[in-house]
Tab-separated table of C-alpha atoms in Angstrom:
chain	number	residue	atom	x	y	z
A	1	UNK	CA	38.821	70.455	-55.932
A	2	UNK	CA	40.516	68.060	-57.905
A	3	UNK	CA	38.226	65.422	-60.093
A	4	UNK	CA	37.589	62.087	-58.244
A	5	UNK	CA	37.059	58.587	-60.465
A	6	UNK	CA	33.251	59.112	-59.467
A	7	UNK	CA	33.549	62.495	-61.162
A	8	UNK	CA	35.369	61.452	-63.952
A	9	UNK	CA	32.871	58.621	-64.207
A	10	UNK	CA	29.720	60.888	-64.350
A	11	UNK	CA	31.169	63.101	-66.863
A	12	UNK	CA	32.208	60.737	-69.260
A	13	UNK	CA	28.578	59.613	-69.407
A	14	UNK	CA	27.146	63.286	-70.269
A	15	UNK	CA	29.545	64.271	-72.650
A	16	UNK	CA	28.475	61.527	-75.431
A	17	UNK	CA	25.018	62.308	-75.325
A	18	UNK	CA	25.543	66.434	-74.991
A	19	UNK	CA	27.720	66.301	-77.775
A	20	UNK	CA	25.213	64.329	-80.042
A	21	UNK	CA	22.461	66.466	-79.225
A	22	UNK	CA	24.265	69.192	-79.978
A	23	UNK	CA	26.065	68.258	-83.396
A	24	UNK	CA	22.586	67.295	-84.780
A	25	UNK	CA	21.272	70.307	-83.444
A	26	UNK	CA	22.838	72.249	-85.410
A	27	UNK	CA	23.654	70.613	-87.954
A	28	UNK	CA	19.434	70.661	-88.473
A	29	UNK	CA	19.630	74.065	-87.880
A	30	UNK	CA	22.270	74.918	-89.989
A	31	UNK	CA	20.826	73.303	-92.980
A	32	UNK	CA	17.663	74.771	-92.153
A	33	UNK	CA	19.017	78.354	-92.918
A	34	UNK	CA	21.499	77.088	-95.493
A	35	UNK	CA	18.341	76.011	-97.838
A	36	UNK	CA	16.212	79.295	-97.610
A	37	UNK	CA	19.835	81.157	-99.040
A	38	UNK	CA	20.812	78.767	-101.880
A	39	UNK	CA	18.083	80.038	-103.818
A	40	UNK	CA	20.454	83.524	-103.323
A	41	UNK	CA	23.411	81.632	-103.516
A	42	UNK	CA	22.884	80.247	-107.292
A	43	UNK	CA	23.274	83.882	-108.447
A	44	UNK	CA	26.493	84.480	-108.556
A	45	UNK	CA	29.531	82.214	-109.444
A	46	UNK	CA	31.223	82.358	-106.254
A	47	UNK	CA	28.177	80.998	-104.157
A	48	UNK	CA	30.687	77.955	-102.773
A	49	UNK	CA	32.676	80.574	-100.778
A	50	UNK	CA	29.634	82.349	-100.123
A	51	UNK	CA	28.463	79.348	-98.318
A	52	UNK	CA	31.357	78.157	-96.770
A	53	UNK	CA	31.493	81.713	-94.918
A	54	UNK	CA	27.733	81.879	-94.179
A	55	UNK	CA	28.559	78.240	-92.172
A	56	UNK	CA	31.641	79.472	-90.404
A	57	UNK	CA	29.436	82.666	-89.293
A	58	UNK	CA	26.691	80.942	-88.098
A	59	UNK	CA	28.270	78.143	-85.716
A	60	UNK	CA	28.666	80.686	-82.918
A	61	UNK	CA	25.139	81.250	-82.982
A	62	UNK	CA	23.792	78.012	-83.352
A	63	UNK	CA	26.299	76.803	-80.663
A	64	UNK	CA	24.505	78.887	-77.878
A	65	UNK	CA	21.479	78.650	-78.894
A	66	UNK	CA	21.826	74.399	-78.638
A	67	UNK	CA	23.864	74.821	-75.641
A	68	UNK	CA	20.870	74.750	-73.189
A	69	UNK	CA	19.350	72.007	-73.922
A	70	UNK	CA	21.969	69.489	-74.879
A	71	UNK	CA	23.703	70.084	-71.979
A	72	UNK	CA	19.970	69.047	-70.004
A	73	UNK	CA	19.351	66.512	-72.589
A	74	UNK	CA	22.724	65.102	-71.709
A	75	UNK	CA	22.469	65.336	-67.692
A	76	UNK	CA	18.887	63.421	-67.886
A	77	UNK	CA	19.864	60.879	-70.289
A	78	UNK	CA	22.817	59.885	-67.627
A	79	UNK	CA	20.870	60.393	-64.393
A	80	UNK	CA	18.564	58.562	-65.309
A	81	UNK	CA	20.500	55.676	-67.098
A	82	UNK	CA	22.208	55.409	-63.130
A	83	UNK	CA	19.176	55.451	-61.867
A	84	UNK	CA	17.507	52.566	-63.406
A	85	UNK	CA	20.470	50.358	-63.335
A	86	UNK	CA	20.694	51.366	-60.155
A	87	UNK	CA	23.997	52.776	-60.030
A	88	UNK	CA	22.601	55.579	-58.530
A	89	UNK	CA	21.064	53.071	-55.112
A	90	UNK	CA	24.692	51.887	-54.691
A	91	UNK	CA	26.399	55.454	-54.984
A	92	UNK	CA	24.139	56.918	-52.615
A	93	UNK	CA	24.255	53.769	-49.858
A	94	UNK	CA	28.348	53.995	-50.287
A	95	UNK	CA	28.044	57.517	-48.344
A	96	UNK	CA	27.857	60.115	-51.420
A	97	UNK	CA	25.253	62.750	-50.490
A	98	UNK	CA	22.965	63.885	-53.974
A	99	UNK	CA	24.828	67.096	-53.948
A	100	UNK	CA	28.268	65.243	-54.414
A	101	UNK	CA	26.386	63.707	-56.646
A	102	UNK	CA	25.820	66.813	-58.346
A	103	UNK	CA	28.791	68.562	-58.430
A	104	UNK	CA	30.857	67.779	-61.161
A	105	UNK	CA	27.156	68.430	-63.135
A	106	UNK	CA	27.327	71.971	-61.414
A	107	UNK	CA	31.296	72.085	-62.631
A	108	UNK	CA	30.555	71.679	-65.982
A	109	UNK	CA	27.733	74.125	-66.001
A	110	UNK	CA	30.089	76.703	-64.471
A	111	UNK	CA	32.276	75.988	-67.598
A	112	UNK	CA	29.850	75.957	-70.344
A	113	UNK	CA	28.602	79.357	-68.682
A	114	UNK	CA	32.030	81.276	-69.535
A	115	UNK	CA	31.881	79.414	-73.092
A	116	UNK	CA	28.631	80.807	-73.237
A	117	UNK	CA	29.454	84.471	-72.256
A	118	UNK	CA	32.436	84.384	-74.574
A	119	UNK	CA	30.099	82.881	-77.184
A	120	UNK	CA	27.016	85.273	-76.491
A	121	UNK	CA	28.536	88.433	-75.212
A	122	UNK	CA	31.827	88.755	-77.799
A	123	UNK	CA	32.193	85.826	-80.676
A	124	UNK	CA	28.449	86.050	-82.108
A	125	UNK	CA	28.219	89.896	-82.549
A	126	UNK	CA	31.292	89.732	-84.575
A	127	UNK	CA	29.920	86.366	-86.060
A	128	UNK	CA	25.972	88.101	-86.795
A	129	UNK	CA	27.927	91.332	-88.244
A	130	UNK	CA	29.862	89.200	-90.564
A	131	UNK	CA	26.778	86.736	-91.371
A	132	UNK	CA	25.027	89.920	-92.566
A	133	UNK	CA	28.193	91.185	-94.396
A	134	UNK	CA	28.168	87.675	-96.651
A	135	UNK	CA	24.756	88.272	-97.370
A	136	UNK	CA	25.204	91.841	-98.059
A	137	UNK	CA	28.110	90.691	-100.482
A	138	UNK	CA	25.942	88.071	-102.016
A	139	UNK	CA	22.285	90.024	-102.664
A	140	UNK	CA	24.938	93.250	-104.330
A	141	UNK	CA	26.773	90.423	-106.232
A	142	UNK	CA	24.264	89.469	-108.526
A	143	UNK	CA	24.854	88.288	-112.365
A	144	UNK	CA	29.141	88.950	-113.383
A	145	UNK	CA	28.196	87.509	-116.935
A	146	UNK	CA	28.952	84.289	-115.764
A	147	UNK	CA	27.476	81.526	-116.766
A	148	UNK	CA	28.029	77.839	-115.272
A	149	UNK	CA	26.160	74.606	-116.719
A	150	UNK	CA	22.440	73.751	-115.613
A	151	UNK	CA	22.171	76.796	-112.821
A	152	UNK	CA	18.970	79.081	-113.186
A	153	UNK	CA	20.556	82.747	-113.017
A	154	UNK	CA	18.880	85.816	-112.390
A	155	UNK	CA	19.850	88.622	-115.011
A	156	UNK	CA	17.824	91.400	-114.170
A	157	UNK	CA	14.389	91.569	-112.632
A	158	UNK	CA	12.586	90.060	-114.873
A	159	UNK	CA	15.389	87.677	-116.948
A	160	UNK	CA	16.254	84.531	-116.287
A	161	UNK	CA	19.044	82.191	-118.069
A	162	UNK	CA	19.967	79.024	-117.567
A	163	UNK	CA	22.484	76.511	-120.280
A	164	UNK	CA	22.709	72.702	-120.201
A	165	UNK	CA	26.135	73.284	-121.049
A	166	UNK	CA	29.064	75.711	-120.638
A	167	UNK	CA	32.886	75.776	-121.188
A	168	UNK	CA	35.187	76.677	-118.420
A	169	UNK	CA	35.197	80.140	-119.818
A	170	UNK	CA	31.611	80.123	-119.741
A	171	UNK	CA	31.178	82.225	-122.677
A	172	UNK	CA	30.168	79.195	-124.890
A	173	UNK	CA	26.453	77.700	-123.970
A	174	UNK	CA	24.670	75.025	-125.430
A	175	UNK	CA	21.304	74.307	-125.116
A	176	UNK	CA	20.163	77.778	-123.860
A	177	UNK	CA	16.834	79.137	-122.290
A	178	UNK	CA	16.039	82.639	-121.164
A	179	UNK	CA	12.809	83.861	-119.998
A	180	UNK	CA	12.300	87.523	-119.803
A	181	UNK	CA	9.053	89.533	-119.084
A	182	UNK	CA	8.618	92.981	-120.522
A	183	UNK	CA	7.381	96.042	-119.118
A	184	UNK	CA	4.205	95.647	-120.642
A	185	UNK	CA	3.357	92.412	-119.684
A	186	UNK	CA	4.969	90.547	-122.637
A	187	UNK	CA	6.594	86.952	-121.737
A	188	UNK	CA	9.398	85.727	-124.653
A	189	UNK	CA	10.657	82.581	-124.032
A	190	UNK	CA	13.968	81.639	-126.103
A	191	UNK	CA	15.560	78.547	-126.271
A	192	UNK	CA	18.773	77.564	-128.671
A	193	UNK	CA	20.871	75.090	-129.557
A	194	UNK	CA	24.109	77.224	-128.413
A	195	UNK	CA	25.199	80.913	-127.946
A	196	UNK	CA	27.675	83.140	-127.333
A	197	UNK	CA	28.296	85.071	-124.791
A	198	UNK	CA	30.570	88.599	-124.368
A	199	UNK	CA	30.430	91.480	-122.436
A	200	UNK	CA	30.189	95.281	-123.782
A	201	UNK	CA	32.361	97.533	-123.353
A	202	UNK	CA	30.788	99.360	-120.567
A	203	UNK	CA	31.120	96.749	-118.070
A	204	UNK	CA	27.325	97.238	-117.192
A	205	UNK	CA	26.002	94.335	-120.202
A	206	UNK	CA	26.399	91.257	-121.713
A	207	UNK	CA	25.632	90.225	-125.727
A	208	UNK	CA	24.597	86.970	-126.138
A	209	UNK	CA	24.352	85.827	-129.325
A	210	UNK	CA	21.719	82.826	-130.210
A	211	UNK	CA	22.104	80.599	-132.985
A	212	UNK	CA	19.389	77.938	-134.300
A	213	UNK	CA	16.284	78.439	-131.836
A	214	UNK	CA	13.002	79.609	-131.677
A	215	UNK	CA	11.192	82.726	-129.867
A	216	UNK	CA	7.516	82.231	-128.112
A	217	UNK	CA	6.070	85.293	-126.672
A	218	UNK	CA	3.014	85.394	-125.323
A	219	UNK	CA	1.757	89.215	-124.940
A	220	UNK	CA	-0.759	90.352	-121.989
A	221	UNK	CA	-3.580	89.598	-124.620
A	222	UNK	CA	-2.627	86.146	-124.509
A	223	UNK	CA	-1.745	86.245	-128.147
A	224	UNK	CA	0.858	83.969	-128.919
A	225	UNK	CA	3.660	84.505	-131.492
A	226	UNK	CA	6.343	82.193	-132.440
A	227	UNK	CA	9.611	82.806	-134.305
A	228	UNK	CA	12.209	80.974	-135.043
A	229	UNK	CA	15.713	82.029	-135.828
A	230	UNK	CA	19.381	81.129	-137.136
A	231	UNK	CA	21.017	84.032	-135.139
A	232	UNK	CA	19.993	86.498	-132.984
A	233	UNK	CA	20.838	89.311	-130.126
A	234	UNK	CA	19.749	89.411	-126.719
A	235	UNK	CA	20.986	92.321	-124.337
A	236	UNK	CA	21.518	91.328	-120.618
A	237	UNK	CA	22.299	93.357	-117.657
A	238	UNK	CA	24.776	92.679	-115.212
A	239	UNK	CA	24.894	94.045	-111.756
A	240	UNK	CA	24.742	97.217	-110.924
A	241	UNK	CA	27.538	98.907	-108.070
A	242	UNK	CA	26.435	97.458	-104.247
A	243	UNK	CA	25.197	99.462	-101.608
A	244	UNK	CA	27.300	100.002	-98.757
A	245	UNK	CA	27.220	98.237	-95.625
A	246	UNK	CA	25.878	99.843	-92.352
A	247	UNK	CA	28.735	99.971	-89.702
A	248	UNK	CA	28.691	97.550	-86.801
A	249	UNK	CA	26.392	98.170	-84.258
A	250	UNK	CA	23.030	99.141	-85.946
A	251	UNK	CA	21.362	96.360	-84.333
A	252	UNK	CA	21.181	95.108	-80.585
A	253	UNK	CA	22.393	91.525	-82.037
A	254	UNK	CA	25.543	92.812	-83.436
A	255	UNK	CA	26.713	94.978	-79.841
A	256	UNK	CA	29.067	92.859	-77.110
A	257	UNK	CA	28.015	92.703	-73.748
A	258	UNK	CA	30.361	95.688	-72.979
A	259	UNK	CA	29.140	97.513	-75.454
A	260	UNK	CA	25.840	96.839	-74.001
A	261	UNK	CA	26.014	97.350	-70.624
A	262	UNK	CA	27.947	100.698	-71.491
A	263	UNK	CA	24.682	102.239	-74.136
A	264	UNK	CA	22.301	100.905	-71.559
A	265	UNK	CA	23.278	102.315	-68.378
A	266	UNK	CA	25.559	105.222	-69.449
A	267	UNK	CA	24.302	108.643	-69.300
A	268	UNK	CA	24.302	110.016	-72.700
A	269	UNK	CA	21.118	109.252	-74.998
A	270	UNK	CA	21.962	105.978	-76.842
A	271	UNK	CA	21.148	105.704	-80.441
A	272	UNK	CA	18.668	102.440	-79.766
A	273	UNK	CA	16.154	102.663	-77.075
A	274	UNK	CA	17.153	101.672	-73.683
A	275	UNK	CA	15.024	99.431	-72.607
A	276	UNK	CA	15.643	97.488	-75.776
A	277	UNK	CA	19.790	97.309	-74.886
A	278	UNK	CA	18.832	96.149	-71.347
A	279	UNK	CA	16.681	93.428	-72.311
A	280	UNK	CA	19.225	91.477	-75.049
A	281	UNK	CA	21.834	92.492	-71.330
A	282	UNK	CA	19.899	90.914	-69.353
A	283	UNK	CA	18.546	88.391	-72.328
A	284	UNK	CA	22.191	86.983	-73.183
A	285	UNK	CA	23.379	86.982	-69.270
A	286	UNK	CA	20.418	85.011	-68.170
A	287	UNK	CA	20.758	81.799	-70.928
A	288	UNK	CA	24.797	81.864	-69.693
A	289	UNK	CA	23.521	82.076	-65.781
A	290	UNK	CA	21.369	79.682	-66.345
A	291	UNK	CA	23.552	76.619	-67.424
A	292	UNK	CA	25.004	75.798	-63.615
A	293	UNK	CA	21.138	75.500	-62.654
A	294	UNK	CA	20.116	72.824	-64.786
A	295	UNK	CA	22.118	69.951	-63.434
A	296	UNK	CA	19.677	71.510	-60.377
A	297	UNK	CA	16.516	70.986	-62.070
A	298	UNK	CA	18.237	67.874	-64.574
A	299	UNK	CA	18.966	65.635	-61.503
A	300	UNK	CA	15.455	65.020	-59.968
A	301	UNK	CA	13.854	64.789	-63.589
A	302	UNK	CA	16.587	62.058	-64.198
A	303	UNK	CA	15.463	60.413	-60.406
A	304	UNK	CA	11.944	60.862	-61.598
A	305	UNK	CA	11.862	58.962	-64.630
A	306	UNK	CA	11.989	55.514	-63.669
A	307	UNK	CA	9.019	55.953	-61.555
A	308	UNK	CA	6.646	58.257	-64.201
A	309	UNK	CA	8.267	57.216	-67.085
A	310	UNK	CA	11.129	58.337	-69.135
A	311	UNK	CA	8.945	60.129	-71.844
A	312	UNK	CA	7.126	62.014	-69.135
A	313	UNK	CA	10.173	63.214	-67.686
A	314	UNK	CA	11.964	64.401	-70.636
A	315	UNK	CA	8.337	65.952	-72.046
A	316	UNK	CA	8.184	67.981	-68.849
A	317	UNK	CA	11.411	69.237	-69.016
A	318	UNK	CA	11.705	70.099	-72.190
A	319	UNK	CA	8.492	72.554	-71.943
A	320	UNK	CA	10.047	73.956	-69.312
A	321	UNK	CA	13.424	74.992	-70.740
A	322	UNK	CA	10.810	75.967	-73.568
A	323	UNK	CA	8.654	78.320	-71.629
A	324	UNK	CA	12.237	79.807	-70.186
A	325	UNK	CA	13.227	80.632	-73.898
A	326	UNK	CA	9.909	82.295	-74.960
A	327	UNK	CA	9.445	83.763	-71.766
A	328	UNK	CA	13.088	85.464	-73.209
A	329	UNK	CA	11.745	85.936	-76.586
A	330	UNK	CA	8.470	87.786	-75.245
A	331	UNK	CA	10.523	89.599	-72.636
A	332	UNK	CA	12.762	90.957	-75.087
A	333	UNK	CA	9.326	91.789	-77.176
A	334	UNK	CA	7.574	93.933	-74.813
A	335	UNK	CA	10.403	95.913	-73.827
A	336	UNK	CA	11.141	96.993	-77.402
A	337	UNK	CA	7.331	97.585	-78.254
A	338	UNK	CA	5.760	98.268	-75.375
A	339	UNK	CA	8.758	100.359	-73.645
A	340	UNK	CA	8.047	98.067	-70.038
A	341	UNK	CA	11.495	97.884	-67.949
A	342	UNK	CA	13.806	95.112	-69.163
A	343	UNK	CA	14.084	93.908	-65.505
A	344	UNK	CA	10.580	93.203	-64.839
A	345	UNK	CA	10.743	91.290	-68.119
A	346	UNK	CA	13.651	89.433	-68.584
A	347	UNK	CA	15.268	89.404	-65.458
A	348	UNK	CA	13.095	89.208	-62.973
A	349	UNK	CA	11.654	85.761	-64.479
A	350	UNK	CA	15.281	84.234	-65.006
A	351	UNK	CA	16.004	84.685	-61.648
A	352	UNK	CA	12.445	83.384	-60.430
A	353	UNK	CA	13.609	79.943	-62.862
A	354	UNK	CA	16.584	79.666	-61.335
A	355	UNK	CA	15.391	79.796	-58.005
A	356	UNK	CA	13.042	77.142	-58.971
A	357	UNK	CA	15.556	74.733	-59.966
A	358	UNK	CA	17.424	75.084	-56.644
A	359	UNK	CA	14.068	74.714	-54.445
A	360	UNK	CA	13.575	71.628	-56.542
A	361	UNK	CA	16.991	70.206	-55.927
A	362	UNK	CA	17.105	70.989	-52.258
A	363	UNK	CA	13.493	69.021	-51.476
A	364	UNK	CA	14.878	66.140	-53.682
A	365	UNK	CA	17.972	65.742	-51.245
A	366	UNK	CA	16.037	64.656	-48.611
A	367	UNK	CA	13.668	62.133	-50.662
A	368	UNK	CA	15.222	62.045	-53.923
A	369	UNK	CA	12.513	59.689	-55.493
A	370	UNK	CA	9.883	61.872	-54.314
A	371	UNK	CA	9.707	65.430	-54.997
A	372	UNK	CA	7.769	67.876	-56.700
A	373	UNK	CA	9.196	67.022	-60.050
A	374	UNK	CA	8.056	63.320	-59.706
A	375	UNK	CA	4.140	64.501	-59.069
A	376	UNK	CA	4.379	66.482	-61.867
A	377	UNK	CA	6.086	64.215	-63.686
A	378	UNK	CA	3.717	61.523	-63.084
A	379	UNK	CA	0.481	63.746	-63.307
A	380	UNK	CA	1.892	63.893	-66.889
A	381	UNK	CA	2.488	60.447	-67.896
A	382	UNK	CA	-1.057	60.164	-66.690
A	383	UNK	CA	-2.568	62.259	-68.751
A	384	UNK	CA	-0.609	60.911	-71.871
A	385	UNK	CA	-2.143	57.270	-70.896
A	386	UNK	CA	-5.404	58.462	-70.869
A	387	UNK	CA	-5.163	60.309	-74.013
A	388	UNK	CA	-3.561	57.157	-75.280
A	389	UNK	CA	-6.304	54.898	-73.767
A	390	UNK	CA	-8.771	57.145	-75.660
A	391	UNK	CA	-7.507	57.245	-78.852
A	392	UNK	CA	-6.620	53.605	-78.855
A	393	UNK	CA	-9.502	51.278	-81.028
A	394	UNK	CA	-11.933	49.405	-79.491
A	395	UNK	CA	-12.473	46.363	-80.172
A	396	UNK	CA	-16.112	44.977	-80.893
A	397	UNK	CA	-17.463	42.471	-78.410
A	398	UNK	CA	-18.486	39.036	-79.606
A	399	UNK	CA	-22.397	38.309	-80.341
């Protein structure tokens, strides 16, 4: 069917507001994740490409897990922008039934459901795998001798260095700390006006030579002993060899939809438990299926608002999308621990949603203002007035 300027119309109006919703999103969410690693990051000297590979690896994730509700977010905030202009009245009196209406929503659900396939079942295995291979590289990459001005690096367990000042070699400091802990409890805190730094010949420690600074250890006793110095000698390790990296696959996360599908209904024994591959199957198909239902359930919220109140509205549908995603999350729960079958779990609710959103949009099509998402809808905005009428001061009567 080939777009009509109605169509074109409607979609223009959803895109702006999907793709802000979406952009901050995950922007949130990507700096969110970015500041619990840069504490991991500041170890080594090559944490900038370290980053700028953890970002690249964790847009395909972030990008379907946004998805859902910035494309509903999107559909409401249009709907119901028509509806109290009352663009809506006048598109509906010209002869356009609410399923015309509807349909270039539905479209663009069918299309963001094969970006989300390709996203969920293909892109963010390989995007997970390689999110856990950067953080594989950076936890084995520790200390390389290093040093860069004013970053707090870790050089062993228990030693920690950090210089106001470095050269581009990094081999000459000035104004140097390092706090180490011994074995037996012993804290020495060291802090001089410059060193030098080299490594040893076996590759496996640094010498860094202090000059004009003073020593402070403080043993387990709480004795305190202070020294000061015009030279002296600290040993510091560097890394030791990494670990190797498990294959692809160990994890339900990091396996395609094929891949999937194959473990979890194919004869032979798989290596994870079954029930556990059929639930992130039926998991991941179920968000995708989901996405040309919600201009469904997105069209009589949008109707629904001007009478119970925007806020309502957008409240009631956003715990609803909600309760869909942990109903997911607890699905996918109880089939790994408690064993139960993945499609009493996970699918059997998705498809009990979905049918709900198209029960909804059918009894809206022959009153759209009144349906069952306007008396919920208004039951809400209800209660929210009478919590707000309770909490709201009183104020004292006159004598």
């Amino acid at each position: 069917m080939i777009p009509t300027t109605l169509d074109r119309y409607l979609l223009r109006r959803a895109l702006t507001p999907m793709a802000a919703v979406l952009i901050s999103t995950m922007v949130a969410f990507l700096m969110e994740r970015l500041m619990r690693s840069f504490d991991l990051l500041s170890q080594t000297s090559e944490g900038l490409r370290f980053l700028s590979e953890l970002l690249v690896n964790l847009v395909p994730h972030y990008v379907g897990l946004t998805l859902p509700g910035g494309f509903f977010i999107g559909l409401f905030v249009v709907v119901n922008g028509l509806n109290r202009s009352s663009e809506i009245d006048a598109i509906l009196a010209s002869g356009v039934s609410l399923g015309r209406f509807a349909a270039p929503f539905v479209g663009l659900g069918v299309l963001l459901m094969f970006l989300s396939v390709l996203l969920f079942g293909f892109i963010q295995p390989y995007s997970r795998y390689a999110y856990h291979a950067v953080l594989h590289a950076v936890q084995n990459a520790g200390w390389n001798g290093d040093v860069r001005p004013r970053a707090l690096l870790s050089a062993g367990p228990e030693v920690f260095l950090t210089a106001d000042r470095a050269d581009p070699s990094g081999s000459h400091l000035q104004h140097v700390f390092i706090r180490k802990i011994g074995p037996e409890g012993r804290e020495d805190l060291l802090s001089a006006a410059a060193g030098e730094l080299r490594k040893n010949a076996d590759n496996m420690s640094v010498r860094l030579e202090l000059i004009d600074g003073r020593q402070v250890s403080t043993t387990k006793r709480a004795e305190v002993y202070v020294l000061n110095f015009t030279r002296t000698v600290v040993d510091l390790p560097l890394a030791p060899p990494s670990k190797p990296l498990k294959e692809r696959g160990g994890e339900v996360s990091e396996l395609t939809l094929v891949e999937l599908a194959q473990q979890g209904f194919g004869r032979a024994e798989p290596a994870l438990p079954r029930q556990t591959l059929l639930a992130e199957l039926y998991s991941r198909s179920a968000r995708a299926l989901l996405l040309p239902f919600l201009p469904l359930l997105a069209v009589p919220f949008g109707l629904s608002a001007k009478r119970a109140g925007a806020g309502s509205a957008m409240s009631t549908g956003g715990l609803l999308l909600f309760s869909f995603e942990t109903q997911m999350v607890l699905g996918q729960g109880l089939s790994s621990g408690a064993r139960l079958p993945a499609l009493f779990t996970i699918a059997l609710p998705a498809a009990g949603f979905m049918a709900a959103c198209v029960v909804t949009f059918l009894v809206s099509r022959k009153r759209p203002g009144e349906n069952p998402v306007s008396w919920l809808t208004e039951h809400i905005a209800e209660v929210f007035r009478a919590i707000a009428k309770a909490l709201k001061p009183r104020r004292a009567k006159p004598s």
